[in-house]
Every structure is written in C-alpha cells, then in structure tokens.
GROMACS .gro file of C-alpha atoms in nm:
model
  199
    1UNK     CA    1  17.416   6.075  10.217
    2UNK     CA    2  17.425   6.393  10.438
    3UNK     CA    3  17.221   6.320  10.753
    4UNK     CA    4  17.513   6.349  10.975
    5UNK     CA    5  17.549   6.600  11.170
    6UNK     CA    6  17.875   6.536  11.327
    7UNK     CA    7  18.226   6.664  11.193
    8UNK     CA    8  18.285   6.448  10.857
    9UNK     CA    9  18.589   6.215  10.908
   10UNK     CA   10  18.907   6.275  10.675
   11UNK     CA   11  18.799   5.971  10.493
   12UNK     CA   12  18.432   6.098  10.403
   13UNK     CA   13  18.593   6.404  10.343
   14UNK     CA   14  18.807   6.234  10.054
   15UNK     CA   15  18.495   6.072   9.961
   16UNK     CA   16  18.333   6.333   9.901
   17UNK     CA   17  18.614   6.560   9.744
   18UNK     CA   18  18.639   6.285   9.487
   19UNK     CA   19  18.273   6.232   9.442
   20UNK     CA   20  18.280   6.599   9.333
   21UNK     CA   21  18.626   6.614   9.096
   22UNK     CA   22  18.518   6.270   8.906
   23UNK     CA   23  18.171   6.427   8.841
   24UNK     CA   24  18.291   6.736   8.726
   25UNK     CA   25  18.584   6.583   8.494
   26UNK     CA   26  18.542   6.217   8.474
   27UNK     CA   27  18.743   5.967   8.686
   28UNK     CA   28  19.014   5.945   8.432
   29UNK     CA   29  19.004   6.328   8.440
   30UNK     CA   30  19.128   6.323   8.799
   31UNK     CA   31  19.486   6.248   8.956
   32UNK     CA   32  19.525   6.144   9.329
   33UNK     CA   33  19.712   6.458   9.363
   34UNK     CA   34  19.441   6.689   9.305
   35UNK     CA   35  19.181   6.467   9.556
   36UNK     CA   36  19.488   6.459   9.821
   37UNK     CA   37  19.514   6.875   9.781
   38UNK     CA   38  19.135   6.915   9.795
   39UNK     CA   39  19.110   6.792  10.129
   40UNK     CA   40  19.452   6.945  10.243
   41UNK     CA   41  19.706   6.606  10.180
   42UNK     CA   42  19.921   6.507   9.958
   43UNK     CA   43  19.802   6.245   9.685
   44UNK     CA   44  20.066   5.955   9.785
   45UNK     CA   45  19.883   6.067  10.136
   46UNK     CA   46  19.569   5.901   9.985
   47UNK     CA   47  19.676   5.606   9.969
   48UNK     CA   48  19.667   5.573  10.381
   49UNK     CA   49  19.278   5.603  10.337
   50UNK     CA   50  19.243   5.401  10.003
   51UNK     CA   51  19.453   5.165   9.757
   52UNK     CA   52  19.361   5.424   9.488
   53UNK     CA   53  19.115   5.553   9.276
   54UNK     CA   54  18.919   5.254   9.202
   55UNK     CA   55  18.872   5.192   9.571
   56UNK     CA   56  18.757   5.518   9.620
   57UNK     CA   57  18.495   5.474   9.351
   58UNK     CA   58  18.431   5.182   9.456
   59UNK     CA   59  18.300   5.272   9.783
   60UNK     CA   60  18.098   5.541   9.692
   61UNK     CA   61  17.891   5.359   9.441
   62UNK     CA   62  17.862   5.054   9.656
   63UNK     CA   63  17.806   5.322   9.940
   64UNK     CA   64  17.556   5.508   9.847
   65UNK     CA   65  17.342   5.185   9.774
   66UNK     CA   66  17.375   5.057  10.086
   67UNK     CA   67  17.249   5.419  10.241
   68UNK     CA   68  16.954   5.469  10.039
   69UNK     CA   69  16.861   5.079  10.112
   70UNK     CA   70  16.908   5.087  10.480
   71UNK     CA   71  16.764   5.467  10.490
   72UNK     CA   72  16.442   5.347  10.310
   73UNK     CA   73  16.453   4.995  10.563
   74UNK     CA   74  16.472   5.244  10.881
   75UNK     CA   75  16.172   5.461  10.722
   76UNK     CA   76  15.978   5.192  10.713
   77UNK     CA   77  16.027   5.040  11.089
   78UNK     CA   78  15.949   5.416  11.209
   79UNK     CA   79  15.651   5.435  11.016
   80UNK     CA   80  15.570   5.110  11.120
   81UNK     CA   81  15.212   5.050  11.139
   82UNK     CA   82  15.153   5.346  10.984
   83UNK     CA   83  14.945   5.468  10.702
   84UNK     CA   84  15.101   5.315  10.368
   85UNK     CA   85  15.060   5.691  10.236
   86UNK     CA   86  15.297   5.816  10.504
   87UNK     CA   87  15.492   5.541  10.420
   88UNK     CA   88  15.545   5.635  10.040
   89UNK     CA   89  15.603   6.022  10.159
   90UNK     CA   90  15.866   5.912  10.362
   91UNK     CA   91  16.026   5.703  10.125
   92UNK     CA   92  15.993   6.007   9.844
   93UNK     CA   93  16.138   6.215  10.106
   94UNK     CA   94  16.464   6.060  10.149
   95UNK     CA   95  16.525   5.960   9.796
   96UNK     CA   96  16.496   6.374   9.749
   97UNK     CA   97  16.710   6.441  10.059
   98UNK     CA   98  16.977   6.208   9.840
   99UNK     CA   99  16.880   6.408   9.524
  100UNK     CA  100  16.944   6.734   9.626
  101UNK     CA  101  17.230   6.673   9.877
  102UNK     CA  102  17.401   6.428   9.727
  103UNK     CA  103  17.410   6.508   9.311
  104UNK     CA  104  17.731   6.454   9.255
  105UNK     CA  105  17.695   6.073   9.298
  106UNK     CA  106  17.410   6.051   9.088
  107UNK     CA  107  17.650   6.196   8.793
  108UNK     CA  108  17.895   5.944   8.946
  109UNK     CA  109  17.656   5.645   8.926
  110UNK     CA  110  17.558   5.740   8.534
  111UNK     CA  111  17.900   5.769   8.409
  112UNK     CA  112  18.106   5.593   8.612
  113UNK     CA  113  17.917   5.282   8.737
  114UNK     CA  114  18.056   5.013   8.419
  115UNK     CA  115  18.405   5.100   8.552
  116UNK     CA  116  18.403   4.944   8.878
  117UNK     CA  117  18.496   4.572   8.889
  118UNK     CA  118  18.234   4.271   8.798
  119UNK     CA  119  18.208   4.208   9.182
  120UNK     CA  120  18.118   4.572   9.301
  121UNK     CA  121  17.865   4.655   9.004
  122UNK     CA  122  17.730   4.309   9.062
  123UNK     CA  123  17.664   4.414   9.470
  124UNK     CA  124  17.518   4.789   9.370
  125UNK     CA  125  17.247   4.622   9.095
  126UNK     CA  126  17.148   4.379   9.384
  127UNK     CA  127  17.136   4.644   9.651
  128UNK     CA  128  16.969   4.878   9.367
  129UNK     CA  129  16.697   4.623   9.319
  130UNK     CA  130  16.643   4.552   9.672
  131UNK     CA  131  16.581   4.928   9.704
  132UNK     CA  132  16.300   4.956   9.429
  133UNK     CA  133  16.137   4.625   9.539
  134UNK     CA  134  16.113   4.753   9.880
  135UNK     CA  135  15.943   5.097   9.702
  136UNK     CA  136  15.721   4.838   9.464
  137UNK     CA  137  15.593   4.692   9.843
  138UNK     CA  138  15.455   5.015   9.937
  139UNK     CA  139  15.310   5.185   9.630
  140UNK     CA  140  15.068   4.881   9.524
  141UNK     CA  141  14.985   4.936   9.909
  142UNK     CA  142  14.880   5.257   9.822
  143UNK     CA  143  14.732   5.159   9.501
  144UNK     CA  144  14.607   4.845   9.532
  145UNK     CA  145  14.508   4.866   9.140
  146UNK     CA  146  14.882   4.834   9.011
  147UNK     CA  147  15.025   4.551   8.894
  148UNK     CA  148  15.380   4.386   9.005
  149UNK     CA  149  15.500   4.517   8.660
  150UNK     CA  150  15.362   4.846   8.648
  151UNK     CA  151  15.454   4.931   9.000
  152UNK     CA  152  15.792   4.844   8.924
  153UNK     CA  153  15.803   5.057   8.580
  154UNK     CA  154  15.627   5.352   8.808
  155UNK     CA  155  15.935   5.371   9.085
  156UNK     CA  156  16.200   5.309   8.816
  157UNK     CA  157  16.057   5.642   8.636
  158UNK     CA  158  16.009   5.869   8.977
  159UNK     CA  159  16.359   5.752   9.035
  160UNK     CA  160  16.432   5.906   8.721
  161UNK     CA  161  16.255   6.232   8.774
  162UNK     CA  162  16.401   6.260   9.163
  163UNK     CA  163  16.762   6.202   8.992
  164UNK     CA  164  16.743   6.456   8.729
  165UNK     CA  165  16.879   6.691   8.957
  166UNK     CA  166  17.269   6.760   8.845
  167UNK     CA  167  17.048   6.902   8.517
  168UNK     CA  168  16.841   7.139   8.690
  169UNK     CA  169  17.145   7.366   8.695
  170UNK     CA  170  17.423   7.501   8.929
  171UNK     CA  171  17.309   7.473   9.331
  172UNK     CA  172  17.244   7.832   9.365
  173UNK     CA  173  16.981   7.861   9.079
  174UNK     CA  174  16.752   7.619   9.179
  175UNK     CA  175  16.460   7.809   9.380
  176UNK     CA  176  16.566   7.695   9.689
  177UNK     CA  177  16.630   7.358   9.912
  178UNK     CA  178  16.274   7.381  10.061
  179UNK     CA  179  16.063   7.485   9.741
  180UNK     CA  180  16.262   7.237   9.539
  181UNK     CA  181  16.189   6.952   9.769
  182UNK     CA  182  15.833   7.035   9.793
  183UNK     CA  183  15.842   7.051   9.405
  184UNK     CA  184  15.988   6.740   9.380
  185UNK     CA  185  15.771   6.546   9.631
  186UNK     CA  186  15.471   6.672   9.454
  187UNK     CA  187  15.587   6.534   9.121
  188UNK     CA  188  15.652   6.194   9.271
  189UNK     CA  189  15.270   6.187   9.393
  190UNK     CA  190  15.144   6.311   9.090
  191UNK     CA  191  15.347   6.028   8.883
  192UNK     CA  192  15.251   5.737   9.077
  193UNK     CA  193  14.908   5.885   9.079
  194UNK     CA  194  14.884   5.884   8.690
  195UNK     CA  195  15.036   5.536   8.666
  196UNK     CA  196  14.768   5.444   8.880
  197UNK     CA  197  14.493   5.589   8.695
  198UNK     CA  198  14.588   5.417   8.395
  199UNK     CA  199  14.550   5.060   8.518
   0.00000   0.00000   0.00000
C-alpha cells in the first residue's frame, strides 16, 4: 500500500513497476526485460532483487494481504476503546486508501491469483479471511441485529464495491481522490446499513 512517505526502495520500485505491466498485459504478457527497463535496469539485473517473475508475483499478492491485515489490526489498537462506528470508518477508510492507490493489485489479485504456487495462494486465502473476520467483529458491533452469516456476506460485497475501482476508468477521470473517497465511504455505510435493515 502507499502510506510511505519515504523514498521507495529499488525493490518496491520493481514491485510496483511489475504490479503495473502484469495488470495492464497479463503476467505472461510481460518479460523481465521490460520490468528491469521500467525501473532503469536491465532484466538479468532483476534477478539480484528476485528469482523471477513468479517471486515477484508472489510477493505482491502475499504482500498486499499481509498490509491490509496488519493496516486494519493497527486501526483497531488506535481506535481502541473507541466507538465501534469509528471503528468501521476507519476500517472503510483504509480498504479505500488501498482501492484507489493501489488498483493495479486488485487487477493483479483477480487474474493472476490461481497462478501462484499451492503454498502462497494457500497463505493469501488465510490472511484474506483473517482480514474479513476481523471486519465481521466490528460491523455486528455496530449492528448488533446481523447474523455471523450475514455479516460475513455484507463485508465480502463492500469489498466488492471498494474494489471495483480499475473499472471506474483511467486515474484522471475519476472526479477526484477526495470526492471519490468520500463517494466510496458513503456507499460502504449505506451497504452495511441496508444489510442491516433487512435482518
């Protein structure tokens, strides 16, 4: 995710030049050689960072996991205490923070995600459902009328709305980062509001 503000490392660099070339053409589409002259190296250069391609996928599916898990983990401890409303905002924030600044993966994760090995697909469903349990915890706090089941259904389909953002067009004709976000976090309310009404 982009919440560093610090100069990105020649590895996150690569990461993130391939991220971008295997969304836009597939990650058979893509050679070493044009990921190694994206970020100014040569492609057998690459392979000082990474043993290849499937290592580099590898570690940004597995990667991203891990971020939004242990982003939505630290939202929680600093809300700690806290209203479980300002709990869920936070929570819808930084899933949209991903969404919008990170959209590339989320192509990534939809095509790509049955090519990594048994072991690494294996590790991103369990971090993947670690990550909506921990959003299941906090919306039936908020609505205390949802069941397990329909909690569960509720985040699985706001992740699906916050993640439909590589269709909402090219970057520059979306209304803008801030409007977008505010869009988006409305949404997420209003769909966890209307699963709620139903039960």
């Amino acid at each position: 995710m982009t919440t560093r503000t610090d100069a990105p490392t020649r590895r996150e660099q690569i990461l993130k030049e391939a991220a971008r070339l295997f969304a836009e053409r597939g990650f058979h589409g893509v050679g070493v050689d044009e990921i190694g002259a994206a970020v100014g190296i040569s492609g057998p250069g690459l392979y000082r960072h990474f043993a290849g391609k499937d290592a580099m996928l590898a570690e940004l599916l597995v990667g991203i996991s891990e971020q939004l898990l242990r982003g939505a983990e630290r939202r929680l401890a600093e809300v700690d205490g806290g209203p479980a409303e300002a709990v869920l905002d936070s929570l819808i924030e930084g899933h949209i923070d991903f969404a919008l600044d990170d959209r590339p993966l989320i192509t990534l994760h939809d095509r790509e995600l049955d090519r990594l090995r048994h072991s690494d697909r294996k590790l991103v469903r369990q971090l993947q459902r670690q990550y909506v349990e921990l959003w299941v915890q906090v919306l039936r706090e908020v609505h205390g009328g949802l069941t397990e089941a329909a909690a569960r259904s509720a985040v699985h389909s706001v992740f699906g709305l916050l993640n439909s953002t590589p269709h909402l067009g090219r970057p520059g004709s979306l209304p803008g980062r801030t409007a977008t976000a505010a869009l988006l976090h409305r949404m997420a309310r209003g769909a966890f509001g209307a699963a709620a009404a139903q039960e």
